[in-house]
Amino acid sequence: MTEKIIILDCGSQVTMLIGRRLREAGIYCEIVPYNKIPAISDDIKGFIISGSPCSVLEENAPSINLGAIEASRPVLGICYGAQFISKYYGGSVEHSQSREYGRAQFKIHSQDEPLFEGISKESTVWMSHGDSITSLPSGCTLLGSTEDVRNAAFRLDGRQIYGLQFHPEVYHSEEGSKMLSNFCYKVCGCLGGWTAESFIQSSVAALKEQIGEGKVILGLSGGVDSTVAAVLLDKAIGKRLTCIFVDNGLLRKNEFEKVMASYKDMGLNVIGADASEDFLSALAGVTDPEAKRKAIGRVFVETFEKYAAKVDGAQFLAQGTIYPDVIESAGVAGVAQKIKSHHNVGGLPEKMHLKIVEPLRTLFKDEVRRVGRSLGISEELIGRHPFPGPSLAIRVIGEVTREKLDILREADDIFIRSLKEAPGAGFPSASDPRQQAKTLYDAIWQAGVILLPVQSVGVMGDERTYESAVALRAVVSTDAMTADWFRFPYDFLASVSNEIIRKVKGINRVVYDISSKPPATIEWE
């Protein structure tokens, strides 16, 4: 039996970070909508209520049935969760005079509390709320305050129910991870032990039970997610897995050939499917990013239906869906906003008449890499940057044409090759921060070139040009939920810009994107 903490998602954009912190502490957790509390079972050790963009004073704000869990399991409310707990038990919550946002100095009133075991008497935490708990319920113990927020931490007397007005899950809360770890280990009594190896063991057993003697088709892209999913499935069901790599005509330069070659010696059953003309035809005249994704998803399904028919007895479709895909594709109904659709999340099962298998759905990207290493997959594959499912279609801003794709491929090839050739001394590795990066490519989470729907005047030799501009994008991240732009040496940017403009006909201007996520996203579309 795998012990777990249930995180009740009230719509916060950083709910996934709670899960990440718990995983880092060796605790398995599951994130579920606030209104879909699972039945209490022996494997559930406690509950965490997340933050929310809503106010507890709103009529339709998320409402948790605390009565279903309070008597049997410990509960920790974070920000909105703390306010909800206070209001639920008779405390007062009011709109703040001004939004309390940013760093604050948190002072603990009693270090004897299990939640704060080993925590400094005073530490920095991160506030982000528009309401304040003005009075605690009767029978509450105040555990900590900041200069501006008196009721920053509390516990209901005689019960293992806690509230924290700040966000312990974010990086800026210096000892927040330790507080979350204390809740799991000291309050909930978790034993821990969730590792990549334990995930592999439990996943293989679960896949065998789910699939039985059935056959599975997997869309293989050459990326980290689909590669790890394929090897995990191969470990569970062997040759009953058929992998299909679709050439959608939107891949990087020579990508199709490179991907097929990389799997040649891995023992996987891989079929190459050239559907490039179908994808390009479906994208003709399409400029809206969501419409592009939908068109690509539709042709993706049609292509799989065609090749699935050739796999006798196929019952399952496997996908490399990971946690960030899920949270960005569908938030909590009526609370969190969908950021964008992902080609491999939702909708496909009905159209393909196959049951879905998602071995990595509960993992963050860095966890997928750790699992891949434990499976013995080569570092060349594990260290690859993420690549969007819709491929270069969402890096050509506006309508996608063969001519634009050819221009983008050449520029992208120069950028990625330059990253792989440039030494990474002084930078940590993106896939394993404990090691120094060998190249700039290793130091970066994700990089690519975006072809802009902008033309600008330039001069080449004695001739006036009026050609396209491209933007370079490179970010550092650990889970794709947040990302920061990479600080390149100026000489590197100058060299790449010069080579792209000299060698790629149709481009006369190169810019570098210095936007972080949030407020921007990693991809432009």
Coordinates of C-alpha atoms in Angstrom, one line a residue:
M1 CA 0.0 0.0 0.0
T2 CA 1.4 3.4 -1.0
E3 CA 0.7 6.1 1.6
K4 CA -0.3 9.5 0.2
I5 CA -1.3 13.0 1.0
I6 CA -4.3 14.4 -0.8
I7 CA -4.0 18.0 -2.0
L8 CA -7.4 19.6 -2.5
D9 CA -7.0 22.0 -5.4
C10 CA -9.0 25.3 -5.0
G11 CA -7.6 26.7 -8.2
S12 CA -4.3 28.3 -7.3
Q13 CA -1.8 28.5 -10.1
V14 CA 0.9 27.2 -7.7
T15 CA -1.0 24.2 -6.3
M16 CA 1.4 21.9 -8.3
L17 CA 4.3 23.4 -6.3
I18 CA 2.8 21.9 -3.1
G19 CA 3.0 18.5 -4.8
R20 CA 6.6 19.1 -5.9
R21 CA 7.7 20.0 -2.4
L22 CA 6.1 16.8 -1.0
R23 CA 7.7 14.6 -3.7
E24 CA 11.1 16.2 -2.9
A25 CA 10.5 15.1 0.7
G26 CA 9.8 11.5 -0.4
I27 CA 6.1 11.8 0.1
Y28 CA 3.7 10.6 -2.6
C29 CA 0.7 12.9 -3.1
E30 CA -2.3 13.3 -5.4
I31 CA -3.9 16.5 -6.4
V32 CA -7.7 16.4 -6.8
P33 CA -10.4 19.1 -7.2
Y34 CA -11.7 20.6 -3.9
N35 CA -15.2 19.2 -4.6
K36 CA -14.1 15.6 -5.3
I37 CA -12.7 14.4 -2.0
P38 CA -11.9 10.7 -2.2
A39 CA -13.3 8.3 0.4
I40 CA -11.2 7.9 3.4
S41 CA -8.9 4.9 3.2
D42 CA -5.9 3.6 5.2
D43 CA -3.4 4.9 2.6
I44 CA -4.6 8.5 2.9
K45 CA -2.6 10.1 5.7
G46 CA -3.7 13.7 5.5
F47 CA -5.1 16.6 3.4
I48 CA -3.8 19.9 2.3
I49 CA -6.2 22.6 1.1
S50 CA -4.5 24.9 -1.5
G51 CA -4.8 28.6 -2.2
S52 CA -7.3 30.0 -4.7
P53 CA -7.8 33.1 -6.9
C54 CA -11.2 33.4 -5.2
S55 CA -12.2 35.1 -2.0
V56 CA -13.9 33.1 0.8
L57 CA -16.4 36.0 0.9
E58 CA -17.6 35.3 -2.6
E59 CA -20.9 33.4 -2.9
N60 CA -19.6 30.8 -5.3
A61 CA -16.1 30.4 -3.7
P62 CA -14.8 26.8 -3.4
S63 CA -16.4 25.1 -0.4
I64 CA -14.7 22.0 1.1
N65 CA -16.7 19.4 3.0
L66 CA -14.4 19.5 6.1
G67 CA -16.9 17.3 8.0
A68 CA -15.9 14.4 5.7
I69 CA -12.2 14.5 6.7
E70 CA -11.7 16.5 9.9
A71 CA -12.4 13.7 12.4
S72 CA -10.1 11.2 10.8
R73 CA -7.2 12.9 9.2
P74 CA -4.9 15.9 9.7
V75 CA -5.7 19.0 7.6
L76 CA -3.4 21.9 6.5
G77 CA -4.9 24.9 4.9
I78 CA -2.7 27.2 2.8
C79 CA -3.7 30.9 2.2
Y80 CA -7.3 30.5 0.9
G81 CA -7.3 27.1 2.7
A82 CA -6.4 28.8 6.0
Q83 CA -9.1 31.4 5.5
F84 CA -11.7 28.8 4.6
I85 CA -10.9 26.8 7.8
S86 CA -11.1 29.9 9.9
K87 CA -14.5 30.9 8.5
Y88 CA -15.8 27.3 8.5
Y89 CA -15.2 27.1 12.3
G90 CA -16.6 30.5 13.1
G91 CA -13.7 32.9 12.7
S92 CA -13.8 36.2 10.8
V93 CA -12.4 36.9 7.3
E94 CA -12.5 40.4 5.8
H95 CA -11.2 42.1 2.7
S96 CA -7.8 43.7 3.4
Q97 CA -7.3 47.4 2.9
S98 CA -4.6 46.6 0.5
R99 CA -3.5 43.3 -1.2
E100 CA -0.7 41.7 0.9
Y101 CA 1.8 40.4 -1.5
G102 CA 5.5 39.6 -1.3
R103 CA 8.1 38.7 1.3
A104 CA 7.3 38.9 5.0
Q105 CA 9.1 38.0 8.2
F106 CA 7.3 35.2 10.0
K107 CA 7.8 34.8 13.7
I108 CA 6.8 31.6 15.5
H109 CA 5.2 31.9 18.8
S110 CA 6.0 28.4 19.9
Q111 CA 8.7 26.1 18.4
D112 CA 7.3 23.1 20.3
E113 CA 4.6 22.7 17.7
P114 CA 5.3 19.7 15.4
L115 CA 4.5 21.7 12.3
F116 CA 7.5 24.0 13.2
E117 CA 10.0 21.4 14.5
G118 CA 13.4 22.5 13.4
I119 CA 12.2 25.8 12.0
S120 CA 13.9 29.1 12.8
K121 CA 12.2 31.4 15.3
E122 CA 12.0 33.9 12.5
S123 CA 12.2 33.3 8.7
T124 CA 11.0 34.8 5.4
V125 CA 7.7 33.7 3.9
W126 CA 5.7 34.7 0.9
M127 CA 2.3 36.4 1.2
S128 CA -0.2 36.6 -1.6
H129 CA -3.8 37.4 -0.6
G130 CA -6.5 40.0 -0.7
D131 CA -8.4 38.9 2.4
S132 CA -7.2 38.6 6.0
I133 CA -8.3 36.5 9.0
T134 CA -9.3 39.2 11.4
S135 CA -10.3 36.8 14.2
L136 CA -9.7 33.1 14.8
P137 CA -12.4 30.7 15.8
S138 CA -12.8 30.0 19.5
G139 CA -10.7 27.2 20.6
C140 CA -7.8 28.1 18.4
T141 CA -4.1 28.6 19.2
L142 CA -2.2 31.3 17.4
L143 CA 1.1 29.8 16.2
G144 CA 2.8 32.6 14.3
S145 CA 2.5 36.2 13.0
T146 CA 4.2 38.7 10.7
E147 CA 4.4 42.4 11.2
D148 CA 1.3 43.0 9.1
V149 CA -0.6 39.7 9.5
R150 CA -1.3 38.7 13.1
N151 CA -3.1 35.4 12.3
A152 CA -0.4 34.0 10.0
A153 CA -0.5 30.5 11.5
F154 CA -2.9 28.7 13.8
R155 CA -4.1 25.3 15.0
L156 CA -7.6 24.2 16.2
D157 CA -7.2 23.0 19.8
G158 CA -7.5 19.3 20.3
R159 CA -7.5 18.7 16.5
Q160 CA -4.8 18.3 13.9
I161 CA -6.1 21.1 11.8
Y162 CA -3.7 23.9 10.8
G163 CA -3.8 27.0 8.8
L164 CA -1.0 29.0 7.2
Q165 CA -1.8 32.4 5.7
F166 CA 1.4 32.4 3.6
H167 CA 2.6 30.1 0.8
P168 CA 5.1 27.6 2.2
E169 CA 5.3 25.9 -1.2
V170 CA 7.0 28.8 -3.1
Y171 CA 10.7 29.3 -3.4
H172 CA 10.6 32.6 -1.5
S173 CA 9.4 30.9 1.7
E174 CA 12.8 30.0 3.1
E175 CA 11.8 27.2 5.3
G176 CA 8.4 26.4 3.7
S177 CA 9.5 23.0 2.4
K178 CA 10.5 22.0 5.9
M179 CA 7.1 23.0 7.2
L180 CA 5.3 20.9 4.6
S181 CA 7.7 18.0 5.3
N182 CA 6.9 18.4 9.1
F183 CA 3.2 18.3 8.3
C184 CA 3.6 15.0 6.5
Y185 CA 6.1 13.3 8.8
K186 CA 5.4 14.8 12.2
V187 CA 1.7 15.5 12.0
C188 CA 0.4 12.9 9.6
G189 CA 2.8 10.1 10.5
C190 CA 4.0 9.4 7.0
L191 CA 6.9 7.1 6.6
G192 CA 8.0 8.5 3.2
G193 CA 10.2 6.5 0.8
W194 CA 8.7 7.7 -2.5
T195 CA 11.5 7.4 -5.0
A196 CA 12.0 6.9 -8.8
E197 CA 12.7 3.2 -8.1
S198 CA 9.5 2.8 -6.1
F199 CA 7.6 4.6 -8.8
I200 CA 8.9 2.2 -11.4
Q201 CA 8.0 -0.8 -9.3
S202 CA 4.5 0.4 -8.5
S203 CA 3.8 1.6 -12.1
V204 CA 4.9 -1.6 -13.7
A205 CA 2.6 -3.5 -11.4
A206 CA -0.3 -1.1 -12.1
L207 CA 0.3 -1.2 -15.9
K208 CA 0.2 -5.0 -15.9
E209 CA -3.1 -4.9 -14.0
Q210 CA -4.6 -2.2 -16.2
I211 CA -3.6 -3.6 -19.5
G212 CA -3.8 -7.3 -18.8
E213 CA -3.1 -9.2 -22.0
G214 CA -4.1 -6.3 -24.2
K215 CA -2.0 -4.5 -26.8
V216 CA -0.9 -0.8 -26.5
I217 CA -0.1 1.8 -29.1
L218 CA 2.2 4.7 -28.1
G219 CA 2.9 7.9 -30.0
L220 CA 6.6 8.3 -29.8
S221 CA 8.2 11.7 -30.4
G222 CA 11.8 11.2 -29.4
G223 CA 11.3 13.5 -26.4
V224 CA 11.9 12.6 -22.8
D225 CA 8.3 12.0 -21.8
S226 CA 7.3 9.6 -24.6
T227 CA 10.7 7.8 -24.3
V228 CA 10.3 7.1 -20.6
A229 CA 6.7 6.1 -21.1
A230 CA 7.7 3.7 -23.8
V231 CA 10.5 2.0 -21.8
L232 CA 8.2 1.8 -18.7
L233 CA 5.5 0.1 -20.8
D234 CA 8.0 -2.2 -22.5
K235 CA 9.1 -3.2 -19.0
A236 CA 5.5 -4.1 -18.2
I237 CA 4.2 -5.7 -21.3
G238 CA 7.1 -6.2 -23.7
K239 CA 6.3 -6.8 -27.4
R240 CA 2.6 -6.1 -26.9
L241 CA 3.6 -2.4 -27.1
T242 CA 3.7 -0.8 -30.6
C243 CA 5.3 2.6 -30.9
I244 CA 4.3 4.9 -33.7
F245 CA 6.4 8.0 -34.6
V246 CA 4.4 10.4 -36.8
D247 CA 6.3 12.7 -39.1
N248 CA 3.9 15.7 -39.0
G249 CA 6.0 17.9 -41.2
L250 CA 6.5 20.3 -38.3
L251 CA 9.6 18.8 -36.8
R252 CA 13.1 20.3 -36.5
K253 CA 15.7 19.8 -39.1
N254 CA 16.3 16.0 -39.8
E255 CA 14.3 15.2 -36.6
F256 CA 12.4 12.3 -38.1
E257 CA 15.6 10.5 -39.1
K258 CA 17.4 11.2 -35.9
V259 CA 14.5 9.9 -33.7
M260 CA 14.1 6.7 -35.7
A261 CA 17.9 6.1 -35.4
S262 CA 17.9 6.7 -31.7
Y263 CA 15.5 3.9 -31.0
K264 CA 17.0 1.4 -33.3
D265 CA 19.0 -0.3 -30.6
M266 CA 16.6 0.1 -27.7
G267 CA 14.6 -3.0 -28.5
L268 CA 11.3 -1.0 -28.9
N269 CA 8.9 -1.9 -31.7
V270 CA 8.7 1.4 -33.6
I271 CA 6.8 2.2 -36.8
G272 CA 7.5 5.5 -38.7
A273 CA 4.5 7.2 -40.2
D274 CA 4.8 10.0 -42.8
A275 CA 1.7 12.3 -42.5
S276 CA 3.4 15.6 -43.2
E277 CA 1.2 16.6 -46.1
D278 CA -2.0 15.9 -44.1
F279 CA -0.8 18.2 -41.2
L280 CA 0.3 21.0 -43.5
S281 CA -3.0 20.9 -45.4
A282 CA -5.0 21.0 -42.1
L283 CA -3.0 24.1 -41.0
A284 CA -3.4 26.1 -44.3
G285 CA -4.9 29.4 -43.5
V286 CA -5.1 28.8 -39.7
T287 CA -3.6 31.6 -37.5
D288 CA -5.2 31.2 -34.1
P289 CA -3.0 29.2 -31.7
E290 CA -5.8 27.1 -30.2
A291 CA -7.2 26.4 -33.7
K292 CA -3.7 25.2 -34.7
R293 CA -3.6 22.8 -31.7
K294 CA -7.0 21.5 -32.5
A295 CA -6.2 20.9 -36.1
I296 CA -3.0 19.1 -35.2
G297 CA -4.8 17.0 -32.6
R298 CA -7.5 16.1 -35.2
V299 CA -4.9 14.9 -37.8
F300 CA -2.9 13.2 -35.0
V301 CA -6.0 11.2 -34.1
E302 CA -6.8 10.4 -37.8
T303 CA -3.2 9.2 -38.4
F304 CA -3.3 7.0 -35.3
E305 CA -6.6 5.5 -36.3
K306 CA -5.1 4.6 -39.6
Y307 CA -2.1 2.9 -38.0
A308 CA -4.0 1.5 -35.1
A309 CA -6.1 -0.5 -37.5
K310 CA -2.9 -2.3 -38.6
V311 CA -2.2 -3.4 -35.0
D312 CA -4.5 -6.4 -34.5
G313 CA -6.2 -6.3 -31.2
A314 CA -5.0 -2.9 -30.0
Q315 CA -7.1 -1.8 -27.0
F316 CA -5.0 1.0 -25.4
L317 CA -3.4 4.3 -26.5
A318 CA -0.5 5.3 -24.3
Q319 CA 0.5 9.0 -23.9
G320 CA 3.4 10.8 -22.3
T321 CA 1.1 13.1 -20.4
I322 CA 2.8 14.7 -17.3
Y323 CA 1.5 16.9 -14.5
P324 CA 2.2 20.3 -16.1
D325 CA 0.2 19.2 -19.2
V326 CA -2.8 18.4 -17.1
I327 CA -2.8 21.5 -15.0
E328 CA -2.4 23.8 -18.0
S329 CA -5.1 22.1 -20.0
A330 CA -7.8 22.0 -17.4
G331 CA -8.0 23.9 -14.1
V332 CA -10.6 23.5 -11.4
A333 CA -14.0 24.1 -13.0
G334 CA -15.2 27.6 -12.5
V335 CA -12.1 28.6 -10.6
A336 CA -8.8 28.1 -12.4
Q337 CA -8.4 29.3 -16.0
K338 CA -7.2 27.0 -18.8
I339 CA -3.9 28.3 -20.1
K340 CA -3.8 26.2 -23.3
S341 CA -4.8 22.9 -24.8
H342 CA -2.3 20.1 -25.0
H343 CA -2.5 17.7 -27.9
N344 CA -2.2 14.7 -25.7
V345 CA -4.6 15.7 -22.9
G346 CA -8.3 14.9 -23.2
G347 CA -10.6 14.3 -26.1
L348 CA -8.6 11.6 -27.9
P349 CA -10.1 8.5 -26.3
E350 CA -13.6 9.1 -27.7
K351 CA -12.4 9.7 -31.2
M352 CA -9.9 6.8 -31.3
H353 CA -12.1 4.2 -29.5
L354 CA -9.1 3.2 -27.4
K355 CA -8.6 3.3 -23.7
I356 CA -6.0 5.7 -22.4
V357 CA -2.8 4.7 -20.6
E358 CA -0.8 7.6 -19.0
P359 CA 2.1 6.1 -17.0
L360 CA 3.6 9.5 -16.2
R361 CA 0.5 11.6 -15.5
T362 CA 1.5 12.2 -11.9
L363 CA 5.1 13.2 -12.5
F364 CA 6.8 16.5 -13.0
K365 CA 9.5 16.8 -15.7
D366 CA 12.5 16.5 -13.5
E367 CA 10.9 13.4 -11.9
V368 CA 10.4 11.9 -15.4
R369 CA 14.1 12.3 -16.0
R370 CA 15.0 10.7 -12.7
V371 CA 12.7 7.7 -13.6
G372 CA 14.4 7.6 -17.0
R373 CA 17.8 7.4 -15.5
S374 CA 16.7 4.6 -13.2
L375 CA 15.4 2.7 -16.2
G376 CA 18.8 3.0 -17.8
I377 CA 17.9 5.3 -20.7
S378 CA 20.9 7.1 -22.2
E379 CA 21.7 10.6 -21.0
E380 CA 21.5 11.8 -24.6
L381 CA 17.8 11.1 -24.6
I382 CA 17.1 12.0 -21.0
G383 CA 18.9 15.3 -21.3
R384 CA 16.9 16.5 -24.3
H385 CA 15.0 19.7 -24.0
P386 CA 11.2 19.5 -23.9
F387 CA 9.6 20.1 -27.4
P388 CA 6.0 21.2 -27.8
G389 CA 3.5 18.5 -29.0
P390 CA 2.3 20.8 -31.8
S391 CA 6.0 21.1 -32.8
L392 CA 7.1 24.1 -34.9
A393 CA 3.5 25.0 -35.7
I394 CA 3.3 27.1 -32.6
R395 CA 6.8 28.6 -33.2
V396 CA 5.6 30.0 -36.5
I397 CA 3.4 32.9 -35.3
G398 CA 0.5 33.2 -37.7
E399 CA -0.2 30.9 -40.6
V400 CA 2.1 27.9 -41.1
T401 CA 3.6 27.4 -44.5
R402 CA 6.3 25.2 -45.9
E403 CA 8.5 28.2 -46.7
K404 CA 8.2 29.6 -43.1
L405 CA 9.0 26.2 -41.6
D406 CA 12.1 25.8 -43.8
I407 CA 13.3 29.2 -42.6
L408 CA 12.6 28.4 -39.0
R409 CA 14.3 25.0 -39.2
E410 CA 17.6 26.5 -40.4
A411 CA 17.6 29.2 -37.7
D412 CA 16.7 26.7 -35.0
D413 CA 19.4 24.3 -36.1
I414 CA 22.0 27.1 -35.8
F415 CA 20.8 28.0 -32.3
I416 CA 20.6 24.5 -30.9
R417 CA 23.9 23.5 -32.5
S418 CA 25.6 26.6 -31.0
L419 CA 24.2 25.7 -27.5
K420 CA 25.6 22.2 -27.8
E421 CA 29.0 23.5 -28.8
A422 CA 29.3 26.3 -26.2
P423 CA 30.9 25.2 -22.9
G424 CA 28.7 25.4 -19.9
A425 CA 31.3 26.1 -17.2
G426 CA 29.8 28.1 -14.3
F427 CA 26.2 26.9 -14.9
P428 CA 24.4 24.0 -13.2
S429 CA 22.9 21.3 -15.3
A430 CA 19.2 21.8 -16.0
S431 CA 18.5 18.0 -15.8
D432 CA 20.5 17.5 -12.6
P433 CA 21.4 20.8 -10.7
R434 CA 23.9 18.9 -8.6
Q435 CA 26.2 18.7 -11.6
Q436 CA 27.9 21.4 -13.6
A437 CA 26.6 21.8 -17.1
K438 CA 29.0 20.5 -19.8
T439 CA 27.5 22.8 -22.5
L440 CA 25.1 25.7 -22.5
Y441 CA 22.5 23.3 -23.9
D442 CA 22.8 21.2 -20.7
A443 CA 22.3 24.3 -18.6
I444 CA 19.0 25.3 -20.2
W445 CA 15.6 23.7 -19.6
Q446 CA 14.2 24.5 -23.0
A447 CA 15.3 26.6 -26.0
G448 CA 14.1 27.3 -29.5
V449 CA 13.5 30.0 -32.2
I450 CA 10.2 31.7 -32.9
L451 CA 9.5 33.1 -36.4
L452 CA 7.7 36.4 -35.9
P453 CA 5.0 37.7 -38.2
V454 CA 7.1 40.9 -38.5
Q455 CA 9.3 42.1 -41.3
S456 CA 11.9 44.8 -40.9
V457 CA 14.2 46.9 -43.0
G458 CA 17.8 45.8 -43.1
V459 CA 21.0 46.3 -45.1
M460 CA 23.1 43.5 -46.5
G461 CA 26.1 44.7 -48.5
D462 CA 24.8 47.6 -50.5
E463 CA 21.3 46.3 -50.7
R464 CA 18.2 47.1 -48.7
T465 CA 16.3 44.1 -47.4
Y466 CA 12.8 43.7 -46.0
E467 CA 12.8 40.3 -44.3
S468 CA 11.6 38.4 -41.2
A469 CA 12.6 38.7 -37.6
V470 CA 13.1 35.8 -35.2
A471 CA 13.1 35.6 -31.4
L472 CA 15.5 33.3 -29.5
R473 CA 13.9 31.7 -26.4
A474 CA 15.8 29.9 -23.7
V475 CA 14.6 29.3 -20.1
V476 CA 15.7 27.6 -16.9
S477 CA 13.1 25.7 -14.9
T478 CA 12.6 22.6 -12.8
D479 CA 9.0 21.6 -13.6
A480 CA 7.7 23.9 -16.4
M481 CA 5.2 25.5 -14.0
T482 CA 7.5 28.5 -13.6
A483 CA 10.5 29.5 -15.7
D484 CA 13.1 32.3 -15.9
W485 CA 15.0 33.5 -19.0
F486 CA 18.6 32.3 -19.3
R487 CA 21.4 34.8 -18.8
F488 CA 23.5 34.3 -21.9
P489 CA 27.0 35.7 -22.3
Y490 CA 26.7 38.6 -24.7
D491 CA 29.4 37.1 -27.0
F492 CA 27.3 34.0 -27.5
L493 CA 24.2 36.0 -28.5
A494 CA 26.2 38.1 -30.9
S495 CA 27.7 35.0 -32.5
V496 CA 24.3 33.2 -32.9
S497 CA 22.6 36.3 -34.2
N498 CA 25.4 36.9 -36.7
E499 CA 25.4 33.4 -38.0
I500 CA 21.6 33.2 -38.4
I501 CA 21.4 36.5 -40.3
R502 CA 24.4 35.5 -42.6
K503 CA 23.3 31.9 -43.3
V504 CA 19.4 31.9 -43.3
K505 CA 17.9 33.6 -46.3
G506 CA 14.8 35.4 -45.3
I507 CA 15.9 36.6 -41.8
N508 CA 17.6 40.0 -41.2
R509 CA 16.9 40.6 -37.5
V510 CA 17.3 38.5 -34.3
V511 CA 15.9 39.4 -30.8
Y512 CA 16.2 37.6 -27.5
D513 CA 13.1 37.0 -25.3
I514 CA 13.7 38.0 -21.6
S515 CA 10.2 37.2 -20.3
S516 CA 9.7 34.9 -17.3
K517 CA 6.8 32.5 -16.6
P518 CA 4.6 33.8 -15.2
P519 CA 3.5 36.2 -16.6
A520 CA 4.5 34.9 -20.0
T521 CA 4.5 31.2 -21.0
I522 CA 7.5 29.3 -22.2
E523 CA 6.1 29.0 -25.8
W524 CA 4.7 32.0 -27.5
E525 CA 1.5 30.2 -28.6

